[in-house]
Coordinates of C-alpha atoms in Angstrom, one line a residue:
Chain A
M9 CA 0.0 0.0 0.0
I10 CA 2.9 2.3 0.6
D11 CA 5.5 2.7 -2.2
R12 CA 9.0 4.1 -1.9
D13 CA 8.1 7.6 -3.0
E14 CA 5.3 7.8 -0.5
L15 CA 7.5 6.4 2.2
L16 CA 10.2 9.0 1.4
H17 CA 7.5 11.7 1.6
V18 CA 6.3 10.6 5.0
A19 CA 9.8 10.3 6.3
R20 CA 10.5 13.8 5.2
L21 CA 7.5 15.0 7.1
A22 CA 8.7 13.1 10.2
R23 CA 12.3 14.5 9.8
L24 CA 13.5 11.0 9.8
A25 CA 16.3 9.9 7.5
L26 CA 15.8 6.5 5.8
H27 CA 18.9 5.0 4.0
E28 CA 18.6 3.4 0.6
D29 CA 19.0 -0.2 2.0
E30 CA 16.1 0.4 4.5
L31 CA 13.4 1.5 2.1
D32 CA 12.0 -1.7 0.8
A33 CA 11.7 -3.5 4.1
T34 CA 10.2 -0.5 5.8
A35 CA 7.7 0.0 3.1
A36 CA 6.6 -3.6 3.4
E37 CA 6.3 -3.5 7.2
L38 CA 4.3 -0.3 7.1
S39 CA 2.0 -1.7 4.4
S40 CA 1.3 -4.8 6.4
I41 CA 0.4 -2.7 9.5
L42 CA -1.8 -0.4 7.5
E43 CA -3.5 -3.3 5.9
H44 CA -4.3 -4.6 9.4
V45 CA -5.6 -1.3 10.8
A46 CA -7.7 -0.9 7.7
V47 CA -10.4 -3.1 9.3
I48 CA -11.7 0.1 10.9
E49 CA -13.1 0.9 7.5
E50 CA -15.7 -1.9 7.9
L51 CA -17.4 -0.2 10.9
D52 CA -20.5 2.0 10.3
L53 CA -19.5 5.1 12.2
E54 CA -22.2 7.4 10.8
G55 CA -23.1 10.0 13.4
V56 CA -20.5 8.9 15.9
E57 CA -18.5 11.7 17.4
P58 CA -14.7 11.4 17.6
T59 CA -13.1 11.1 21.1
A60 CA -9.8 13.0 21.2
H61 CA -9.5 12.8 25.0
I62 CA -11.2 11.0 27.8
G63 CA -12.5 13.2 30.7
D64 CA -13.2 16.9 31.0
V65 CA -10.2 19.1 30.7
S66 CA -12.1 22.3 29.8
D67 CA -11.6 24.0 33.1
S68 CA -8.0 23.6 34.1
L69 CA -6.5 27.1 34.2
R70 CA -4.2 28.1 37.0
A71 CA -3.7 31.5 38.4
D72 CA -1.6 33.7 36.1
T73 CA 1.1 34.4 38.6
A74 CA 4.9 34.5 38.1
R75 CA 6.9 31.8 39.7
P76 CA 10.5 30.5 39.4
S77 CA 11.4 28.4 36.4
L78 CA 14.5 26.3 35.7
P79 CA 17.6 28.4 35.8
R80 CA 19.1 29.0 32.3
D81 CA 22.3 27.1 33.0
V82 CA 20.4 24.1 34.3
A83 CA 18.1 24.0 31.3
L84 CA 21.1 24.3 28.9
A85 CA 23.3 21.7 30.7
P86 CA 22.0 18.6 28.9
A87 CA 22.3 20.2 25.4
P88 CA 24.8 18.8 22.9
A89 CA 26.1 22.3 22.0
V90 CA 25.7 25.7 23.7
R91 CA 26.9 29.2 22.9
D92 CA 26.2 32.5 24.5
D93 CA 23.4 31.3 26.8
G94 CA 21.6 29.5 23.9
F95 CA 21.3 26.2 22.1
L96 CA 23.8 26.0 19.3
V97 CA 22.7 24.4 16.0
P98 CA 24.3 24.0 12.6
S99 CA 23.5 26.6 9.9
P100 CA 20.3 25.8 7.9
Q101 CA 22.3 26.7 4.8
G102 CA 25.3 24.6 5.6
E103 CA 28.9 25.9 6.1
Chain B
M201 CA 17.7 -12.0 58.3
A202 CA 18.2 -11.4 54.6
D203 CA 15.7 -14.2 53.8
E204 CA 13.2 -12.7 56.2
I205 CA 13.5 -9.3 54.7
Q206 CA 13.1 -10.8 51.2
E207 CA 9.9 -12.4 52.2
L208 CA 8.3 -9.2 53.5
S209 CA 5.7 -7.6 51.2
A210 CA 6.3 -3.8 50.8
S211 CA 3.5 -3.1 53.1
A212 CA 4.9 -5.5 55.7
A213 CA 8.3 -3.9 55.3
A214 CA 6.9 -0.4 55.8
A215 CA 5.1 -1.6 59.0
A216 CA 8.3 -3.3 60.3
I217 CA 10.2 -0.1 59.9
A218 CA 7.4 2.0 61.4
D219 CA 7.4 -0.2 64.6
G220 CA 11.2 -0.3 64.9
G221 CA 11.6 -4.0 64.0
L222 CA 13.6 -3.2 60.8
A223 CA 16.1 -0.5 60.0
R224 CA 15.6 1.7 56.9
A225 CA 19.2 1.5 56.0
E226 CA 19.2 -2.3 56.2
L227 CA 16.2 -2.6 54.0
F228 CA 17.6 -0.2 51.4
E229 CA 21.0 -2.0 51.3
H230 CA 19.3 -5.4 51.0
Y231 CA 17.5 -4.4 47.8
R232 CA 20.3 -2.2 46.6
A233 CA 22.7 -5.2 46.7
R234 CA 20.1 -7.4 45.0
A235 CA 19.4 -4.8 42.3
A236 CA 23.1 -4.3 41.7
G237 CA 23.6 -8.0 41.2
D238 CA 20.7 -8.1 38.7
E239 CA 21.2 -10.9 36.2
L240 CA 17.9 -10.2 34.3
N241 CA 19.0 -6.8 32.9
A242 CA 16.0 -5.3 34.7
F243 CA 17.9 -2.3 35.9
T244 CA 19.6 0.4 33.8
W245 CA 20.8 2.3 36.9
V246 CA 21.0 1.4 40.6
A247 CA 21.6 3.9 43.5
E248 CA 25.0 3.6 45.2
Q249 CA 23.8 5.2 48.4
P250 CA 20.3 5.7 49.9
P251 CA 19.1 9.3 49.5
A252 CA 18.5 11.4 52.7
P253 CA 15.6 9.8 54.5
V254 CA 12.1 11.4 54.2
E255 CA 9.6 10.6 57.0
G256 CA 6.4 9.4 55.6
P257 CA 3.9 6.5 55.5
L258 CA 6.0 4.5 53.0
S259 CA 8.7 4.5 55.7
G260 CA 11.7 4.2 53.5
V261 CA 10.6 1.2 51.4
P262 CA 12.6 1.7 48.2
V263 CA 10.9 1.9 44.8
A264 CA 12.2 0.9 41.4
V265 CA 11.2 3.5 38.8
K266 CA 10.7 2.8 35.1
D267 CA 13.2 4.7 33.0
L268 CA 10.4 6.6 31.2
F269 CA 10.2 8.9 34.3
C270 CA 12.4 11.9 34.6
T271 CA 14.5 11.8 37.8
E272 CA 16.7 14.8 38.6
G273 CA 20.4 14.1 38.1
I274 CA 19.7 10.4 37.5
P275 CA 19.9 8.8 34.0
S276 CA 16.4 8.8 32.4
Q277 CA 16.8 7.2 29.1
A278 CA 13.4 5.7 28.2
G279 CA 15.1 2.7 26.7
S280 CA 16.4 4.8 23.9
K281 CA 19.8 5.5 22.4
I282 CA 18.6 9.0 21.6
L283 CA 18.5 9.7 25.4
A284 CA 21.6 7.6 26.4
G285 CA 23.2 9.2 29.4
Y286 CA 20.5 11.9 29.7
C287 CA 20.1 13.3 33.3
P288 CA 17.0 15.5 33.5
P289 CA 17.0 18.8 35.5
Y290 CA 13.7 17.9 37.3
T291 CA 11.8 15.0 38.7
A292 CA 8.4 13.6 37.5
T293 CA 5.5 14.4 39.8
A294 CA 4.6 10.7 40.2
V295 CA 8.1 10.0 41.5
A296 CA 8.2 13.1 43.6
N297 CA 4.9 12.0 45.2
L298 CA 6.4 8.7 46.2
E299 CA 9.5 10.3 47.5
A300 CA 7.5 12.8 49.5
A301 CA 5.6 9.8 51.1
G302 CA 8.9 8.3 52.2
A303 CA 9.9 5.9 49.4
P304 CA 13.5 6.5 48.1
V305 CA 14.4 5.7 44.5
L306 CA 16.3 2.3 44.4
G307 CA 17.0 2.4 40.7
K308 CA 15.7 2.9 37.2
T309 CA 14.2 0.0 35.2
N310 CA 14.7 -1.2 31.7
Q311 CA 11.8 -0.9 29.2
D312 CA 10.8 -1.0 25.6
E313 CA 12.0 2.2 23.9
F314 CA 9.6 5.0 24.7
A315 CA 7.2 2.4 26.0
M316 CA 6.6 1.0 22.5
G317 CA 6.5 -2.8 22.8
S318 CA 5.1 -5.8 24.6
S319 CA 8.3 -7.8 25.2
N320 CA 11.0 -5.4 26.4
E321 CA 13.0 -6.5 23.4
N322 CA 12.8 -3.0 21.9
S323 CA 15.3 -1.5 24.4
A324 CA 18.5 0.1 23.3
F325 CA 19.9 -1.4 26.6
G326 CA 19.1 -5.0 25.7
P327 CA 16.2 -7.3 26.5
V328 CA 15.1 -8.1 30.1
L329 CA 14.8 -11.8 31.0
N330 CA 11.7 -13.3 32.6
P331 CA 12.6 -14.5 36.1
W332 CA 10.4 -17.6 35.7
D333 CA 12.3 -18.7 32.6
H334 CA 15.3 -16.8 31.4
S335 CA 14.7 -17.8 27.8
R336 CA 11.4 -15.9 27.8
V337 CA 10.4 -12.3 27.7
P338 CA 9.0 -10.5 30.8
G339 CA 6.4 -8.7 28.7
G340 CA 6.5 -5.0 28.1
S341 CA 6.8 -2.2 28.0
S342 CA 7.3 -2.0 31.8
G343 CA 9.3 -5.3 31.6
G344 CA 12.2 -4.2 33.8
S345 CA 9.8 -3.1 36.6
A346 CA 7.8 -6.3 36.4
A347 CA 10.9 -8.6 36.4
A348 CA 12.5 -6.6 39.2
V349 CA 9.5 -7.1 41.5
A350 CA 8.9 -10.7 40.5
A351 CA 12.5 -11.6 41.1
G352 CA 12.5 -9.8 44.4
L353 CA 15.1 -7.3 43.3
A354 CA 12.8 -4.5 44.4
P355 CA 9.9 -4.4 46.8
W356 CA 7.7 -2.6 44.3
A357 CA 8.0 -0.6 41.1
L358 CA 6.5 2.3 39.2
G359 CA 5.5 1.6 35.6
T360 CA 3.4 3.1 32.8
D361 CA 0.5 1.7 30.8
T362 CA -0.5 3.1 27.4
G363 CA -2.1 0.0 25.9
G364 CA -1.3 -2.6 28.5
S365 CA 2.3 -1.9 29.5
I366 CA 1.7 -2.4 33.2
R367 CA -0.9 -5.2 33.1
Q368 CA 0.7 -7.4 30.5
P369 CA 4.2 -7.6 32.0
A370 CA 2.6 -8.0 35.5
A371 CA 0.7 -11.0 34.1
L372 CA 3.8 -12.5 32.4
C373 CA 5.9 -12.2 35.5
G374 CA 3.2 -13.4 38.0
I375 CA 2.7 -10.1 39.9
V376 CA 0.1 -7.4 40.4
G377 CA -0.2 -4.4 38.1
L378 CA -2.7 -1.6 38.2
K379 CA -3.5 0.8 35.3
P380 CA -5.3 3.7 36.8
T381 CA -8.2 5.8 35.5
Y382 CA -6.9 8.2 32.9
G383 CA -5.8 11.4 34.7
A384 CA -5.7 10.0 38.2
V385 CA -1.9 10.2 38.2
S386 CA 0.1 13.2 36.9
R387 CA 1.9 12.7 33.7
Y388 CA 4.3 15.6 34.3
G389 CA 7.8 14.4 33.8
M390 CA 6.8 11.1 32.3
I391 CA 8.3 11.1 28.8
A392 CA 5.3 11.2 26.6
F393 CA 4.3 8.4 24.2
A394 CA 0.6 8.8 23.5
S395 CA -0.7 11.6 25.7
S396 CA -4.4 10.8 25.6
L397 CA -3.6 7.2 26.8
D398 CA -0.5 7.3 29.0
S399 CA -1.0 6.5 32.7
A400 CA 1.4 5.7 35.5
G401 CA 0.7 2.9 38.1
P402 CA 2.2 0.4 40.5
L403 CA 3.7 -3.1 39.9
T404 CA 3.7 -5.0 43.2
R405 CA 3.8 -8.4 44.8
D406 CA 0.3 -8.3 46.1
V407 CA -2.9 -6.3 45.9
A408 CA -2.5 -4.6 49.3
D409 CA 0.9 -3.3 48.2
A410 CA -0.7 -1.9 45.0
A411 CA -3.3 -0.1 47.1
L412 CA -0.8 1.5 49.5
F413 CA 1.5 2.5 46.6
Y414 CA -1.4 3.9 44.6
R415 CA -2.7 5.9 47.6
H416 CA 0.5 8.0 47.4
L417 CA 0.6 8.2 43.6
V418 CA -2.7 9.9 42.8
G419 CA -3.6 13.5 42.8
R420 CA -4.3 16.6 40.8
D421 CA -1.1 18.3 39.6
S422 CA -1.1 21.9 38.3
A423 CA 1.8 20.9 36.0
D424 CA -0.6 18.4 34.2
A425 CA -3.8 20.0 33.0
T426 CA -5.3 16.6 32.3
S427 CA -4.8 15.3 35.9
V428 CA -7.8 15.2 38.2
A429 CA -8.2 14.9 42.0
F430 CA -9.2 11.3 42.9
P431 CA -12.7 11.6 44.3
E432 CA -12.1 9.5 47.4
A433 CA -9.2 8.2 49.6
I434 CA -7.6 4.9 48.4
E435 CA -8.3 2.2 50.9
I436 CA -6.2 -0.8 51.7
P437 CA -8.5 -3.8 50.8
T438 CA -9.3 -6.4 53.3
G439 CA -12.4 -8.1 51.9
E440 CA -12.5 -11.8 51.2
R441 CA -15.9 -12.2 49.6
L442 CA -17.6 -11.2 46.3
D443 CA -21.2 -11.4 47.4
G444 CA -23.5 -9.4 45.3
I445 CA -20.8 -8.7 42.7
T446 CA -21.4 -9.3 39.0
L447 CA -18.5 -10.1 36.8
A448 CA -19.1 -9.8 33.0
V449 CA -17.1 -12.0 30.7
P450 CA -16.8 -10.7 27.1
T451 CA -17.6 -14.1 25.6
G452 CA -16.8 -13.4 21.9
L453 CA -13.4 -11.9 22.8
V454 CA -12.4 -14.6 25.3
D455 CA -13.5 -17.5 23.1
G456 CA -11.6 -16.1 20.1
E457 CA -8.6 -17.6 18.3
G458 CA -5.1 -17.1 19.6
I459 CA -5.8 -17.8 23.2
E460 CA -3.7 -20.6 24.7
A461 CA -5.6 -23.5 26.2
G462 CA -3.7 -23.1 29.5
V463 CA -4.6 -19.5 29.7
R464 CA -8.3 -20.3 29.1
E465 CA -8.2 -23.0 31.7
S466 CA -6.7 -20.7 34.3
F467 CA -9.2 -18.0 33.5
E468 CA -12.1 -20.5 33.8
A469 CA -10.7 -21.7 37.2
S470 CA -10.7 -18.1 38.4
L471 CA -14.3 -17.6 37.4
E472 CA -15.1 -20.8 39.4
T473 CA -13.2 -19.3 42.4
A474 CA -15.2 -16.0 42.0
R475 CA -18.4 -18.0 42.0
S476 CA -17.4 -19.8 45.2
L477 CA -16.8 -16.3 46.8
G478 CA -20.4 -15.3 46.0
A479 CA -20.0 -13.5 42.6
T480 CA -22.4 -13.9 39.7
I481 CA -20.8 -14.4 36.3
V482 CA -22.6 -13.2 33.2
G483 CA -21.7 -13.0 29.5
C484 CA -21.3 -9.8 27.6
E485 CA -20.0 -8.6 24.3
I486 CA -17.6 -5.9 23.3
P487 CA -18.3 -6.0 19.5
S488 CA -15.8 -3.3 18.8
A489 CA -12.9 -5.1 20.5
R490 CA -11.2 -6.3 17.3
Y491 CA -11.5 -2.8 15.9
A492 CA -10.1 -1.3 19.2
L493 CA -6.7 -2.9 18.5
S494 CA -6.6 -1.3 15.1
A495 CA -7.8 2.0 16.4
Y496 CA -5.1 1.9 19.1
Y497 CA -2.4 1.3 16.5
V498 CA -3.5 4.4 14.7
I499 CA -4.1 6.7 17.7
A500 CA -1.0 5.8 19.7
P501 CA 1.5 6.2 16.8
A502 CA -0.2 9.4 15.7
E503 CA 0.2 10.9 19.1
A504 CA 3.7 9.5 19.3
S505 CA 4.8 11.0 16.0
S506 CA 3.9 14.4 17.4
N507 CA 5.4 13.8 20.9
L508 CA 8.7 12.4 19.6
A509 CA 9.3 15.4 17.4
R510 CA 11.1 16.9 20.4
F511 CA 14.0 14.5 20.0
D512 CA 15.9 16.5 17.4
G513 CA 19.5 16.8 18.7
V514 CA 19.0 20.4 19.9
R515 CA 18.2 20.5 23.6
Y516 CA 19.2 17.1 25.0
G517 CA 20.3 13.6 24.0
L518 CA 22.2 12.4 21.0
R519 CA 23.3 14.7 18.1
V520 CA 24.7 13.3 14.9
E521 CA 26.8 16.1 13.4
E522 CA 26.0 16.7 9.8
G523 CA 26.4 19.6 7.4
R524 CA 23.1 21.4 7.5
L525 CA 20.5 21.8 10.3
D526 CA 17.9 19.6 8.6
E527 CA 20.5 16.9 8.0
M528 CA 21.4 17.1 11.7
Y529 CA 17.8 16.5 12.6
T530 CA 17.1 13.6 10.2
E531 CA 20.4 11.8 10.8
T532 CA 20.1 12.2 14.6
R533 CA 16.7 10.7 14.5
H534 CA 17.8 7.9 12.1
D535 CA 20.6 6.9 14.4
G536 CA 18.9 7.5 17.8
F537 CA 15.6 5.7 17.3
G538 CA 15.2 2.0 17.2
A539 CA 13.2 0.1 14.5
E540 CA 9.8 -0.1 16.3
V541 CA 9.9 3.6 17.3
K542 CA 10.7 4.5 13.7
R543 CA 7.8 2.3 12.4
R544 CA 5.4 4.0 14.8
I545 CA 6.6 7.5 13.9
L546 CA 6.1 6.8 10.2
I547 CA 2.7 5.1 10.7
G548 CA 1.6 8.1 12.9
T549 CA 2.9 10.7 10.5
Y550 CA 1.2 8.9 7.6
A551 CA -2.1 8.6 9.5
L552 CA -2.0 12.4 10.3
S553 CA -0.9 13.5 6.8
S554 CA -3.0 15.4 4.4
G555 CA -5.5 13.1 2.6
Y556 CA -5.3 10.3 5.1
Y557 CA -6.3 12.1 8.3
D558 CA -10.1 11.3 8.1
A559 CA -9.6 7.7 6.9
Y560 CA -7.2 6.8 9.7
Y561 CA -7.0 9.2 12.7
G562 CA -10.6 10.5 12.4
R563 CA -12.1 7.0 12.1
A564 CA -9.9 5.7 14.9
Q565 CA -11.2 8.4 17.2
R566 CA -14.7 7.4 16.4
V567 CA -14.0 3.8 17.1
R568 CA -12.7 5.0 20.5
T569 CA -16.1 6.6 21.2
V570 CA -17.8 3.3 20.3
V571 CA -15.4 1.3 22.6
A572 CA -16.0 3.6 25.5
R573 CA -19.8 3.4 25.0
E574 CA -19.8 -0.4 24.9
L575 CA -17.8 -0.7 28.1
G576 CA -20.1 1.9 29.7
A577 CA -23.2 -0.1 28.7
I578 CA -21.7 -3.2 30.3
F579 CA -21.0 -1.4 33.6
E580 CA -24.7 -0.5 33.8
S581 CA -25.5 -4.0 34.7
A582 CA -22.2 -5.5 35.9
D583 CA -19.6 -4.3 38.4
F584 CA -16.5 -5.5 36.5
I585 CA -15.4 -6.9 33.2
V586 CA -13.0 -9.8 33.6
T587 CA -10.7 -11.3 30.9
P588 CA -7.3 -13.0 30.8
T589 CA -4.7 -10.2 30.8
S590 CA -2.7 -11.7 28.0
P591 CA -3.8 -14.3 25.4
T592 CA -0.6 -16.2 26.1
V593 CA 2.0 -16.9 28.8
A594 CA 5.5 -15.4 28.4
F595 CA 6.8 -16.1 24.9
G596 CA 10.3 -16.9 23.9
L597 CA 12.9 -14.2 23.4
G598 CA 13.0 -13.5 19.6
D599 CA 9.8 -15.4 18.9
R600 CA 7.8 -12.3 17.8
T601 CA 10.4 -9.8 16.8
A602 CA 10.3 -10.6 13.1
D603 CA 6.5 -9.7 12.9
P604 CA 5.4 -6.5 14.5
L605 CA 1.7 -7.4 14.1
S606 CA 2.1 -10.6 16.1
M607 CA 3.6 -8.5 18.9
Y608 CA 0.6 -6.1 18.7
L609 CA -1.8 -8.9 19.4
S610 CA -0.4 -9.3 22.9
D611 CA -2.5 -6.3 23.8
L612 CA -5.9 -7.6 22.6
F613 CA -7.5 -7.7 26.0
T614 CA -5.9 -4.6 27.5
I615 CA -6.4 -2.0 24.8
P616 CA -10.2 -1.5 25.1
M617 CA -9.7 -0.2 28.7
S618 CA -6.9 2.1 27.6
L619 CA -9.1 3.6 24.9
A620 CA -11.9 4.1 27.3
G621 CA -9.6 5.5 30.0
T622 CA -11.0 3.1 32.6
P623 CA -9.0 1.4 35.4
A624 CA -7.9 -2.2 35.3
I625 CA -5.8 -4.5 37.4
S626 CA -3.9 -7.7 36.5
I627 CA -3.5 -10.3 39.3
P628 CA -1.9 -13.8 39.0
S629 CA -4.5 -16.4 38.4
G630 CA -2.2 -19.4 38.4
L631 CA 0.4 -21.2 36.2
S632 CA 0.2 -22.7 32.8
E633 CA 3.2 -24.9 31.8
G634 CA 5.0 -23.5 34.8
L635 CA 4.5 -19.9 33.7
P636 CA 2.2 -17.2 35.3
V637 CA -1.2 -16.3 33.9
G638 CA -2.8 -13.0 34.6
L639 CA -6.5 -12.2 35.3
Q640 CA -7.7 -8.7 34.3
I641 CA -10.4 -7.0 36.3
C642 CA -11.7 -3.7 34.8
G643 CA -14.3 -1.3 36.3
P644 CA -15.7 2.1 35.4
A645 CA -13.7 5.4 35.9
F646 CA -12.6 6.0 39.5
S647 CA -13.6 2.5 40.7
E648 CA -10.1 1.6 41.8
N649 CA -11.2 1.0 45.4
R650 CA -13.8 -1.5 44.3
I651 CA -11.4 -3.1 41.8
L652 CA -8.7 -3.5 44.5
G653 CA -11.3 -4.9 46.9
A654 CA -12.4 -7.6 44.4
A655 CA -8.8 -8.3 43.4
H656 CA -7.9 -8.8 47.0
A657 CA -10.7 -11.3 47.6
L658 CA -9.7 -13.3 44.5
E659 CA -6.0 -13.1 45.4
Q660 CA -6.7 -14.5 48.8
A661 CA -8.8 -17.4 47.4
I662 CA -6.4 -18.2 44.5
G663 CA -3.4 -18.3 46.8
F664 CA -0.8 -17.8 44.0
D665 CA 2.8 -18.5 45.1
G666 CA 5.2 -16.1 43.4
S667 CA 8.2 -17.2 45.3
P668 CA 9.7 -19.5 42.6
A669 CA 10.5 -16.3 40.6
R670 CA 12.3 -14.9 43.6
G671 CA 14.5 -18.0 43.8
G672 CA 12.3 -20.0 46.0
A673 CA 10.8 -19.3 49.4
S674 CA 14.0 -20.4 51.1

C-alpha cells in the first residue's frame, strides 16, 4: 500500500532519514500494518462523534502568577552544544 | 535476616520499619545489593547510596522506577539510544509524590524504547529476562519493573501503561499491576508516548501493596492539565468475599482464536473461584474489541509521532553532526531511534498526513467513542469486566520480533480499557506450563477501590505462590 516515493515523503514530514537499504523492508512493514488497521473501515460510524480525549479538561486554568522556572544554565546543561546562553545548532544553509 | 527481609511484602516492610523492627538502611541495602547483582537486565541504573531519609507513610521502602520517568540528576533514558546518558533537570510528579511519602528511588528499570513494545526487546539497553524462565520475555513495555518485582530485586515498582504496558508484564511475571483511571496520576515528567492514553501505576507483589502505593501516587497536579483529583481516599483492601458482585465476561473476545488453552483453563478456574466467593458471572459482548486494537495502532502512533518530534538533537540527547540543520535533525533521529519507534513515527505521520487524516485518525477516534460506549453499557448491569490479561503466557525471546503485528496482538485484552480511560488490574490467576497467567479486572472510571477490593478477595482465594521467581521461598 505504501511505495518508496510515498515512504520518502512521509519520512521527510517526520524529519527521519531513511537510508537506501532500509526503504523496501520499511515500506513492506508499514504496508502490512496499514492493511491490518484498515479493518476500521468496515465499521458503520455514521453520526459517531470522535473522542480526542477521555475526561473533562475544559476548566483547568491556573492563576496567572509569576513563579521561578528552571535556571538557564540548568536547562542548557543537557544540550549537545551551547553558545552565548543559547542552544547552538548547525546553519540551515550549511557551512 | 536477609531471607526474612526478602519475604516481606512492601506493606509489611513499611510496617516493620514503622514499629522499629527493621532499620531503613538495612532494607535499602538489602534491595540495593540485589538490584546491583541483577542478572535479568531489569535495571539500567542502581543507586549507590540511599538518599537522605524522608519521613512518611511509605517508611523508606525503596521503589524501582521505570526509566520513562524523569528523575533529577539520575539517568532517564526511556530505553532509547537517543537519550543515552541523559540526566534531566527535574523529577516527574509521580516519582516526587512517592519520595514525599517516604519511598526512596532504588534504581531505574529497563523498558521497551519510549514504552513501545510488549516484550521489552525494543530496548537500546538490551532485553530483560523473565525471572520464571530466562529464555522468555518479561512482557512490556514495563518489563524491567515487572521482572525486578517478580525476582525480588525491588519491593515494588512504578510503571506506565498506554495500551497494556503495566498489566501485560505483570501477568507474564506473576505479579500485580494496576492501570489507573486516565488522569488520576500526573503525567508531568513522564516522557510522553501517547498523551491521551498514557498512565502511571504500580507493579507490586500483592494487591494490598498496590493499594498502598497507589494511595500516594494519585492527585491533581497543576503541571498536568489533564490530571484530576481522585474523588475518594484509596483504601487498603481487606475483603475476602464477592457477594452481590457481578462479573461480566466478554464471551466473543475470550473465546476467540489465539488464546492458549492453558490461559483459558486458568481463566475459567478463576471464574469458578469467583463464583465460590459469591460472585455472579454473566456473559457480555464488546463487539468493537477487534477494531479497538486497530484504532489503538492508529491513535497511539499518531500521538507518538507528534510527541517524539522533540527529539531533534538540539536541547538534549544524541546529536549526529552533519552539514546542515535539517540533515542534523534527520540523521540524529535515524541513528537515535530503534526500529519499532521509527515504524510508529512513520505510521503516525502517515495517519495524520493530508489526505489520510479522516480515513485513519478521524475514524480511529470514532472507534474510540464506540469502545467507551460499549464498556459503559456493560457497567450499567455489571460491576466489573474480567478477561485474561494476555492471550498467552510469556513467549520466547525473539519469537515475535520478526513480525510487529504478532507482537501487537499481545494487547488484545488490555487495549479497550486504555481507549476508554477506565482502570484495570492484573493479578496472577495461576500457572500454565510453569509460567504465570494474569487475570484482568476492569471497572468504570474511578472505581479503583472496588477493583482493589475484588482483586484482594480473589487473590486470597487463589493463593498464588510467586516465590519461585524470587529464587524459592528459602
